[in-house]
Coordinates of C-alpha atoms in Angstrom, one line a residue:
E295 CA -20.1 23.5 -16.6
I296 CA -23.8 22.9 -15.8
L297 CA -22.9 21.3 -12.5
R298 CA -20.4 24.1 -11.7
E299 CA -23.0 26.8 -12.3
R300 CA -25.6 25.0 -10.2
V301 CA -23.3 24.7 -7.3
A302 CA -22.4 28.4 -7.5
D303 CA -26.1 29.3 -7.6
V304 CA -26.8 27.2 -4.5
V305 CA -23.9 28.6 -2.5
G306 CA -25.0 32.1 -3.6
H307 CA -28.5 31.4 -2.3
W308 CA -27.1 30.3 1.0
Y309 CA -24.8 33.2 1.6
G310 CA -26.5 36.0 -0.4
R311 CA -23.5 36.4 -2.7
R312 CA -22.5 34.2 -5.5
P313 CA -18.9 32.9 -5.2
E314 CA -16.3 33.8 -7.8
I315 CA -15.4 30.8 -10.0
F316 CA -11.7 30.4 -10.8
E317 CA -10.9 29.3 -14.3
N318 CA -8.6 26.4 -14.8
T319 CA -8.3 24.8 -18.2
D320 CA -5.7 22.1 -17.1
L321 CA -7.2 20.5 -14.0
D322 CA -4.9 17.4 -14.3
L323 CA -1.9 19.7 -13.7
A324 CA -3.4 21.5 -10.7
V325 CA -1.7 19.2 -8.0
A326 CA 1.6 19.3 -9.8
R327 CA 1.5 23.1 -10.1
G328 CA 0.6 23.4 -6.4
A329 CA 3.5 21.1 -5.4
A330 CA 5.9 23.0 -7.6
Y331 CA 4.8 26.4 -6.2
Y332 CA 5.0 25.1 -2.6
S333 CA 8.6 23.9 -3.2
Y334 CA 9.4 27.3 -4.8
V335 CA 8.1 29.2 -1.8
R336 CA 9.9 26.9 0.7
S337 CA 13.2 27.2 -1.1
T338 CA 13.2 31.0 -2.0
G339 CA 11.1 32.5 0.8
S340 CA 9.1 34.5 -1.7
G341 CA 5.4 34.0 -2.4
V342 CA 2.5 32.9 -0.2
L343 CA 2.9 29.7 1.9
V344 CA -0.5 28.4 2.9
R345 CA -0.3 26.7 6.3
G346 CA -3.2 24.5 7.6
G347 CA -1.7 22.4 10.3
L348 CA -2.7 18.9 11.2
P349 CA -6.5 18.6 11.8
R350 CA -6.2 15.6 14.1
T351 CA -4.4 14.7 17.3
Y352 CA -2.6 11.4 17.2
Y353 CA -2.0 9.0 20.1
I354 CA -0.2 5.7 20.6
G355 CA -1.8 3.2 23.0
L356 CA 0.4 2.1 26.0
G357 CA 0.0 -1.4 27.4
E358 CA -3.2 -3.4 27.2
P359 CA -6.7 -2.0 27.8
R360 CA -8.2 -2.8 31.3
E361 CA -11.8 -2.6 32.3
G362 CA -12.7 -0.6 29.1
K363 CA -9.9 2.0 29.7
F364 CA -6.4 2.3 28.3
P365 CA -3.5 4.8 28.6
A366 CA -2.1 6.5 25.5
V367 CA 0.6 9.1 24.8
C368 CA 0.0 12.1 22.6
L369 CA 2.3 11.5 19.6
V370 CA 1.4 14.5 17.4
P371 CA -0.8 17.4 18.8
R372 CA -3.5 19.0 16.6
G373 CA -2.2 22.0 14.6
A374 CA 1.3 20.6 14.1
E375 CA 2.8 22.0 10.9
E376 CA 4.1 19.9 8.0
G377 CA 7.8 19.2 8.2
A378 CA 7.8 19.5 12.0
A379 CA 9.9 16.7 13.7
L380 CA 8.6 15.8 17.2
E381 CA 10.2 13.7 19.9
I382 CA 9.0 12.2 23.1
D383 CA 11.6 11.3 25.7
N384 CA 9.8 9.8 28.7
D385 CA 11.8 7.6 31.1
A386 CA 8.8 5.3 31.5
L387 CA 8.5 4.5 27.8
Q388 CA 9.8 1.0 27.0
L389 CA 9.5 -1.2 23.9
V390 CA 8.7 -4.9 24.1
A391 CA 11.2 -6.8 21.9
N392 CA 11.4 -10.3 20.5
R393 CA 7.7 -11.2 20.8
P394 CA 4.6 -10.4 18.7
V395 CA 3.1 -7.1 19.8
S396 CA 0.5 -4.7 18.5
F397 CA 1.0 -0.9 18.2
R398 CA -2.4 0.9 18.4
L399 CA -2.7 4.3 16.8
Y400 CA -5.7 6.6 17.6
S401 CA -6.7 10.0 16.5
S402 CA -9.3 12.6 17.4
L403 CA -10.8 15.6 15.4
T404 CA -12.4 17.1 18.5
R405 CA -9.9 17.0 21.3
T406 CA -7.8 20.1 21.7
G407 CA -5.2 21.1 24.2
D408 CA -3.5 17.7 24.5
A409 CA 0.3 18.4 24.6
L410 CA 3.1 16.4 23.0
G411 CA 4.2 13.5 25.2
Q412 CA 1.2 13.9 27.6
V413 CA 0.0 10.6 28.9
L414 CA -3.8 10.3 29.1
E415 CA -6.4 7.6 29.9
F416 CA -9.2 7.0 27.4
D417 CA -12.4 5.1 27.5
A418 CA -12.5 2.4 24.8
A419 CA -16.1 3.4 24.0
D420 CA -15.2 7.1 23.4
A421 CA -17.0 7.9 20.1
G422 CA -14.8 10.9 19.5
L423 CA -11.7 8.6 19.3
H424 CA -10.9 6.9 16.0
M425 CA -8.8 3.7 16.0
H426 CA -6.6 3.2 13.0
A427 CA -5.5 -0.2 11.7
P428 CA -3.0 -1.5 14.3
L429 CA 0.5 -2.4 13.4
H430 CA 1.2 -6.1 14.3
A431 CA 4.9 -6.6 14.5
V432 CA 7.9 -8.3 16.1
I433 CA 10.7 -5.9 17.1
R434 CA 14.0 -7.8 16.8
F435 CA 16.7 -6.8 19.3
G436 CA 19.9 -8.6 20.3
K437 CA 21.3 -12.0 19.2
K438 CA 19.1 -13.9 21.7
A439 CA 15.4 -14.3 20.9
E440 CA 14.3 -13.9 24.5
E441 CA 11.7 -11.2 25.4
R442 CA 13.1 -8.0 26.8
L443 CA 12.2 -4.4 27.4
I444 CA 14.1 -1.6 25.7
P445 CA 14.0 2.1 26.9
V446 CA 13.1 4.2 23.9
K447 CA 12.2 7.6 22.6
L448 CA 9.2 8.1 20.4
G449 CA 9.6 10.3 17.3
A450 CA 7.1 11.6 14.7
R451 CA 7.2 13.8 11.6
L452 CA 4.3 15.2 9.5
T453 CA 5.5 15.2 5.9
E454 CA 4.8 17.8 3.4
I455 CA 2.3 15.5 1.6
G456 CA 0.3 15.0 4.8
T457 CA 1.5 11.5 5.8
L458 CA 2.7 10.7 9.3
E459 CA 6.1 9.1 9.9
S460 CA 6.8 7.6 13.4
W461 CA 9.6 5.6 14.9
C462 CA 11.1 4.2 18.1
E463 CA 14.7 5.0 18.9
S464 CA 16.6 2.9 21.4
K465 CA 18.3 4.7 24.3
I466 CA 20.8 1.9 24.9
S467 CA 21.9 1.3 21.3
D468 CA 22.0 2.8 17.8
N469 CA 18.8 0.9 16.8
R470 CA 15.9 2.8 15.3
W471 CA 12.6 1.1 14.2
R472 CA 10.2 2.8 11.8
L473 CA 6.5 2.3 12.6
Q474 CA 4.5 2.5 9.4
F475 CA 0.8 2.8 10.2
E476 CA -1.8 2.7 7.4
L477 CA -3.8 5.8 8.2
R478 CA -6.5 5.2 5.5
K479 CA -7.3 1.6 6.7
Q480 CA -10.0 1.0 9.2
A481 CA -9.1 -1.1 12.3
K482 CA -10.6 -4.6 12.3
A483 CA -9.9 -7.8 14.0
A484 CA -7.1 -9.7 12.1
P485 CA -7.5 -13.5 11.8
A486 CA -5.7 -15.4 14.5
E487 CA -3.7 -17.2 11.8
R488 CA -2.0 -14.1 10.5
K489 CA 1.6 -13.9 11.8
A490 CA 3.0 -10.6 13.0
A491 CA 5.4 -9.0 10.6
A492 CA 9.0 -8.5 11.9
V493 CA 10.4 -5.0 12.2
V494 CA 14.1 -4.6 11.4
S495 CA 16.3 -1.8 12.5
E496 CA 17.2 0.9 10.0
Q497 CA 20.8 0.1 10.5
A498 CA 20.2 -3.5 9.5
L499 CA 18.2 -2.5 6.5
K500 CA 20.8 0.1 5.4
G501 CA 23.5 -2.6 5.6
S502 CA 21.5 -4.9 3.4
L503 CA 20.9 -2.1 0.8
D504 CA 24.6 -1.3 0.8
L505 CA 25.4 -5.0 0.2
I506 CA 23.1 -5.2 -2.7
E507 CA 24.6 -2.1 -4.3
A508 CA 28.2 -3.4 -3.7
V509 CA 27.5 -6.8 -5.2
F510 CA 25.6 -5.8 -8.3
S511 CA 27.3 -2.5 -9.1
P512 CA 28.4 -2.9 -12.7
S513 CA 31.6 -0.9 -12.2
T514 CA 33.0 -2.4 -9.0
K515 CA 34.2 -5.8 -7.9
S516 CA 31.7 -7.6 -5.6
P517 CA 32.8 -8.1 -2.0
V518 CA 31.2 -11.6 -2.0
A519 CA 30.3 -14.3 -4.6
P520 CA 26.8 -14.0 -5.9
E521 CA 25.7 -17.4 -4.5
E522 CA 26.7 -16.1 -1.0
V523 CA 24.4 -13.0 -1.2
P524 CA 21.2 -14.7 0.3
A525 CA 23.0 -15.9 3.4
K526 CA 24.8 -12.6 3.8
L527 CA 21.5 -10.7 3.6
E528 CA 19.9 -13.0 6.2
Q529 CA 22.9 -12.4 8.4
T530 CA 22.7 -8.6 8.0
M531 CA 19.0 -8.5 8.6
G532 CA 19.1 -10.9 11.5
L533 CA 16.1 -12.8 10.0
G534 CA 15.5 -15.6 7.6
K535 CA 14.3 -14.6 4.1
N536 CA 10.7 -15.6 4.7
S537 CA 10.5 -13.3 7.8
W538 CA 11.7 -10.1 6.0
P539 CA 8.8 -7.6 6.4
L540 CA 7.1 -6.1 3.4
A541 CA 8.3 -2.6 4.0
A542 CA 11.9 -3.8 4.1
I543 CA 11.8 -6.1 1.0
R544 CA 10.3 -3.3 -1.1
Q545 CA 13.2 -1.1 -0.3
M546 CA 15.5 -4.0 -1.2
A547 CA 13.6 -4.4 -4.4
D548 CA 14.2 -0.7 -5.2
A549 CA 17.9 -1.4 -4.6
F550 CA 17.9 -4.4 -6.9
L551 CA 16.1 -2.5 -9.7
A552 CA 18.6 0.4 -9.4
V553 CA 21.5 -2.0 -10.2
A554 CA 19.7 -4.2 -12.7
D555 CA 22.6 -3.9 -15.1
G556 CA 24.7 -5.7 -12.6
R557 CA 23.1 -9.0 -13.6
K558 CA 25.1 -8.8 -16.8
K559 CA 28.4 -9.6 -15.0
S560 CA 28.0 -13.3 -15.4
P561 CA 25.3 -16.0 -15.5
A562 CA 25.7 -16.5 -11.7
Y563 CA 25.0 -12.8 -11.2
E564 CA 21.9 -12.9 -13.4
I565 CA 20.6 -16.0 -11.7
R566 CA 21.0 -14.4 -8.2
W567 CA 19.6 -11.0 -9.3
L568 CA 16.4 -12.6 -10.8
N569 CA 15.9 -14.9 -7.7
L570 CA 16.3 -12.1 -5.1
A571 CA 14.7 -9.3 -7.0
G572 CA 11.6 -11.4 -7.7
F573 CA 11.5 -12.5 -4.1
C574 CA 11.5 -8.9 -2.9
L575 CA 8.9 -7.9 -5.5
R576 CA 6.4 -10.7 -5.0
P577 CA 3.5 -10.8 -5.6
G578 CA 3.9 -7.6 -7.7
F579 CA 1.3 -5.6 -5.9
G580 CA 0.0 -4.8 -2.4
Y581 CA 2.4 -2.0 -1.3
P582 CA 2.6 1.7 -2.2
G583 CA 4.8 2.3 -5.2
D584 CA 4.5 -1.2 -6.7
D585 CA 3.1 0.1 -9.9
F586 CA 6.3 2.1 -10.5
R587 CA 8.5 -0.8 -9.5
I588 CA 6.7 -3.1 -12.0
E589 CA 7.3 -0.5 -14.7
Q590 CA 11.0 -0.5 -13.9
A591 CA 10.9 -4.3 -14.0
R592 CA 9.3 -4.2 -17.4
R593 CA 12.4 -2.6 -18.8
V594 CA 14.3 -5.7 -17.8
Y595 CA 11.6 -7.7 -19.6
A596 CA 12.0 -5.7 -22.7
A597 CA 15.8 -6.1 -22.6
G598 CA 15.5 -9.9 -22.2
L599 CA 17.9 -12.3 -20.7
T600 CA 21.6 -11.6 -21.0
Y601 CA 22.5 -15.3 -20.7
G602 CA 19.6 -16.8 -22.4
N603 CA 21.7 -19.8 -23.4
Q604 CA 21.9 -20.9 -19.8
V605 CA 19.1 -23.1 -18.6
Q606 CA 19.2 -21.9 -15.0
C607 CA 18.9 -18.3 -16.1
E608 CA 15.8 -19.2 -18.2
I609 CA 14.3 -21.0 -15.2
D610 CA 14.8 -18.1 -12.9
W611 CA 13.6 -15.7 -15.5
W612 CA 10.2 -17.4 -15.6
I613 CA 10.1 -17.8 -11.8
F614 CA 10.6 -14.0 -11.6
W615 CA 7.7 -13.2 -13.9
G616 CA 5.4 -15.7 -12.2
R617 CA 6.2 -14.1 -8.9
V618 CA 5.3 -10.5 -10.0
A619 CA 2.5 -11.4 -12.5
G620 CA -0.1 -9.8 -10.2
G621 CA 1.4 -6.4 -10.8
L622 CA 1.2 -6.6 -14.6
N623 CA -1.8 -5.2 -16.5
R624 CA -3.9 -7.2 -19.0
N625 CA -1.8 -6.2 -22.1
Q626 CA 1.5 -6.9 -20.3
Q627 CA 0.2 -10.4 -19.2
T628 CA -0.9 -11.1 -22.8
D629 CA 2.6 -10.1 -24.0
V630 CA 4.2 -12.5 -21.5
Y631 CA 1.9 -15.3 -22.5
Q632 CA 2.7 -14.9 -26.2
R633 CA 6.3 -15.7 -25.4
L634 CA 5.2 -18.8 -23.6
S635 CA 2.4 -20.2 -25.8
A636 CA 4.6 -21.7 -28.5
F637 CA 6.2 -23.9 -25.9
L638 CA 3.1 -24.8 -23.8
L639 CA 0.6 -25.3 -26.7
P640 CA 2.7 -26.0 -29.8
R641 CA 0.7 -25.6 -33.1
G642 CA 1.1 -27.3 -36.5
V643 CA 2.6 -30.6 -37.5
K644 CA 6.2 -29.8 -36.6
K645 CA 7.8 -31.9 -33.8
P646 CA 7.6 -29.9 -30.6
Q647 CA 10.9 -28.4 -29.4
R648 CA 12.6 -30.4 -26.6
I649 CA 12.7 -28.3 -23.4
N650 CA 14.4 -28.9 -20.1
P651 CA 11.7 -30.4 -17.7
S652 CA 12.4 -27.9 -14.9
L653 CA 12.2 -25.0 -17.4
L654 CA 8.9 -26.3 -18.8
R655 CA 7.5 -26.6 -15.3
E656 CA 8.3 -22.9 -14.5
M657 CA 6.9 -21.8 -17.9
W658 CA 3.6 -23.5 -17.0
R659 CA 3.6 -22.1 -13.5
S660 CA 4.3 -18.6 -14.9
A661 CA 1.5 -18.9 -17.5
C662 CA -1.1 -20.1 -15.0
S663 CA -0.2 -17.1 -12.7
L664 CA -1.5 -14.7 -15.4
E665 CA -5.1 -14.3 -14.1
L666 CA -5.9 -11.4 -16.4
L667 CA -5.7 -13.6 -19.6
P668 CA -8.9 -14.0 -21.6
L669 CA -11.2 -16.8 -20.5
G670 CA -10.7 -18.7 -23.8
T671 CA -6.9 -18.7 -23.3
K672 CA -7.1 -19.9 -19.7
T673 CA -9.6 -22.6 -20.7
E674 CA -7.4 -23.8 -23.4
L675 CA -4.5 -24.1 -21.0
G676 CA -6.7 -26.0 -18.5
E677 CA -8.0 -28.4 -21.1
A678 CA -4.4 -29.3 -22.1
L679 CA -3.5 -30.0 -18.5
V680 CA -6.7 -32.1 -18.0
K681 CA -5.9 -34.2 -21.0
R682 CA -2.5 -35.0 -19.5
V683 CA -4.2 -35.9 -16.1
R684 CA -6.6 -38.3 -17.9
A685 CA -3.7 -39.9 -19.7
G686 CA -1.8 -40.3 -16.4
D687 CA 1.1 -38.3 -17.9
F688 CA 1.3 -35.4 -15.5
K689 CA 3.5 -33.8 -12.8
E690 CA 2.3 -32.7 -9.4
S691 CA 3.1 -29.0 -10.3
E692 CA 0.6 -29.3 -13.0
L693 CA -2.1 -30.0 -10.4
W694 CA -1.2 -26.6 -8.9
C695 CA -1.5 -25.0 -12.3
L696 CA -4.9 -26.5 -12.9
G697 CA -6.1 -25.5 -9.5
R698 CA -4.9 -21.9 -10.1
L699 CA -6.7 -21.8 -13.5
G700 CA -10.0 -23.2 -12.2
A701 CA -10.1 -21.4 -8.8
R702 CA -13.5 -20.0 -7.8
K703 CA -11.8 -17.1 -6.0
L704 CA -8.8 -15.7 -7.9
F705 CA -5.7 -14.6 -6.2
Y706 CA -5.8 -11.0 -7.6
G707 CA -8.0 -11.2 -10.7
P708 CA -11.6 -9.9 -11.0
S709 CA -14.4 -12.4 -10.6
N710 CA -15.6 -11.9 -14.3
L711 CA -12.4 -13.8 -15.3
V712 CA -13.3 -16.9 -13.3
I713 CA -13.7 -19.8 -15.7
P714 CA -17.4 -20.9 -15.9
P715 CA -18.6 -23.7 -13.5
A716 CA -19.6 -26.0 -16.3
T717 CA -16.0 -26.2 -17.6
V718 CA -14.4 -26.6 -14.2
S719 CA -16.9 -29.3 -13.2
R720 CA -15.5 -31.5 -16.0
W721 CA -12.0 -30.8 -14.7
V722 CA -13.0 -31.7 -11.2
E723 CA -14.3 -35.1 -12.4
A724 CA -10.9 -35.8 -13.8
L725 CA -9.1 -34.9 -10.6
L726 CA -11.3 -36.9 -8.2
R727 CA -9.2 -40.0 -8.6
I728 CA -5.9 -38.2 -8.0
P729 CA -4.8 -38.5 -4.4
A730 CA -2.5 -35.5 -4.6
A731 CA -5.2 -33.1 -6.0
G732 CA -6.7 -32.1 -2.6
D733 CA -5.6 -28.4 -2.7
A734 CA -6.6 -28.1 -6.4
L735 CA -10.0 -29.7 -5.8
A736 CA -10.7 -27.5 -2.7
G737 CA -9.9 -24.3 -4.6
M738 CA -11.9 -25.3 -7.7
A739 CA -15.0 -26.3 -5.8
R740 CA -14.8 -23.5 -3.2
R741 CA -18.1 -22.0 -2.1
T742 CA -18.4 -18.2 -2.9
E743 CA -22.2 -17.7 -2.5
D744 CA -22.0 -16.4 -6.1
P745 CA -24.2 -18.5 -8.4
T746 CA -22.1 -17.5 -11.5
R747 CA -19.0 -19.0 -9.9
D748 CA -20.1 -21.8 -7.6
L749 CA -20.0 -25.4 -9.0
P750 CA -23.3 -27.4 -8.9
A751 CA -24.2 -28.8 -5.5
A752 CA -23.7 -32.4 -6.6
T753 CA -20.2 -31.7 -7.8
R754 CA -19.3 -30.0 -4.6
E755 CA -20.6 -32.9 -2.5
G756 CA -18.5 -35.3 -4.6
V757 CA -15.4 -33.1 -3.8
R758 CA -16.4 -33.1 -0.1
S759 CA -16.5 -36.9 0.0
K760 CA -13.1 -37.0 -1.6
L761 CA -11.5 -34.5 0.7
Q762 CA -12.7 -36.3 3.8
T763 CA -10.5 -39.2 2.9
L764 CA -7.3 -37.1 2.5
P765 CA -4.7 -36.0 4.9
H766 CA -5.3 -32.4 6.3
A767 CA -9.0 -33.0 5.6
D768 CA -10.1 -30.2 8.1
R769 CA -8.0 -27.6 6.3
L770 CA -9.2 -28.7 2.9
L771 CA -12.8 -28.7 3.9
G772 CA -12.4 -25.2 5.4
V773 CA -11.2 -24.0 2.0
L774 CA -14.1 -25.8 0.3
D775 CA -16.6 -24.1 2.6
G776 CA -15.2 -20.6 1.8
E777 CA -13.4 -19.9 5.1
E778 CA -11.1 -16.8 5.1
E779 CA -7.6 -17.7 3.9
D780 CA -4.8 -17.8 6.4
D781 CA -1.2 -17.2 5.5
G782 CA -0.7 -20.9 4.7
T783 CA -3.7 -21.0 2.3
L784 CA -2.6 -17.8 0.5
G785 CA 0.9 -19.3 0.2
R786 CA -0.5 -22.4 -1.4
I787 CA -2.6 -20.4 -3.9
F788 CA 0.4 -18.2 -4.7
G789 CA 2.9 -21.1 -4.9
E790 CA 5.2 -19.9 -2.1
E791 CA 5.1 -18.0 1.2
L792 CA 3.9 -14.4 0.8
P793 CA 5.7 -11.4 2.4
S794 CA 4.9 -11.0 6.0
G795 CA 2.5 -8.0 6.5
L796 CA 0.8 -8.5 3.1
V797 CA -3.1 -8.6 3.3
L798 CA -5.1 -9.2 0.1
A799 CA -8.5 -7.7 -0.5
E800 CA -11.4 -9.6 -2.1
P801 CA -11.3 -9.1 -5.9
V802 CA -14.3 -7.4 -7.4
T803 CA -16.1 -7.6 -10.7
P804 CA -15.4 -4.5 -12.8
E805 CA -18.5 -2.4 -13.9

């Protein structure tokens, strides 16, 4: 109230009249009420509809810049109203297919008078032109992978919530490709190692979503056997699984979550659902709506396995939760760990329960993916693994687990949950004699320039000497020296290849 009154006094001093202050006792409902009123006015025609129009003009770059200049086409003119669908049909517009390309989106708050579809030439140094994060993509077209040009129409729509949808529509086929720009992200040079994300046609994606619904619908007979679903989806999408783009797999994840009860048909259906749904949700964060998706997945967790007496179902269950662990909050991760701890760190004098080796491996991998666990818990897990390493009774997957626990730069967790250097230095000493421990050593001794995380200089030099003798020494030394991760490095940290189009930010220490 003090701040509100002060602002009103200042504005009143500026304009000679104090503004009227509207009372609102439920501020957290303001947006919801505004949205409901907007919908009411749109549907009934009664009431006051406030129109603002788009404050920017948007352009898409054409071709490559030359001598500091580049052509661009006006995609959405300034003042366009929400809900308006715009289309550009220019005979000269062609889309480059089957090779990596970059779609460049620009906007201006100051330019006026540019018409829809108008082709203009801009100076790259124009201060009034804002460049948004480009969309790096591969447009797939045809059965052959050869480069070709496709005549297209450009379309755009300004949604009611202020986002911009855009797409390319082929003039020679029924294909349509959605271009999803991140308007809030600043443009910056992407590392050369980042691969371009493929863009699949809406028809191919719809076919995949229909297949998922048909296979896992609880009330209908599946058109294909569950073990055939991965190959059928790859055939429908026209891409191998690891090339499915992030936007597409999240829509597929929504489809899997909607038919989660279909996994109850048989053990084979449960195995395939867990495998594909986890693949499409990995790593549990990084795309709009992932929080909601994880909440839906938590319902599956609460229900538990339908066929818990089947070892392969149990294995895929823990693979699923290891894949999406980054989307779970601290309490949820603790809950997952409590179900695992009795098997990983058995207490008491009772003889430990015998567990299938493959199942135990995935339990460890899932537990070591829980980066939000307390430091004491993670340290206890690491000490148990180091004890096995020193005894020579360990598996290679446990080196990955130890590297994940002792990493100087976590995959998604905040830096205050990095295990202290003194503890990890002891672990490093135990790994120096293990030839297969190169990736774990590089991550555990990685330089961060943060003295609360970096290992002592002598320990790091010992690791450097070891890495120089191993295969892929250049790559490992790059990780040790803190170079930015490429797709391969992130994949090794995560444990498998990440979705194409996913870029992770540097974790921060909470206040």
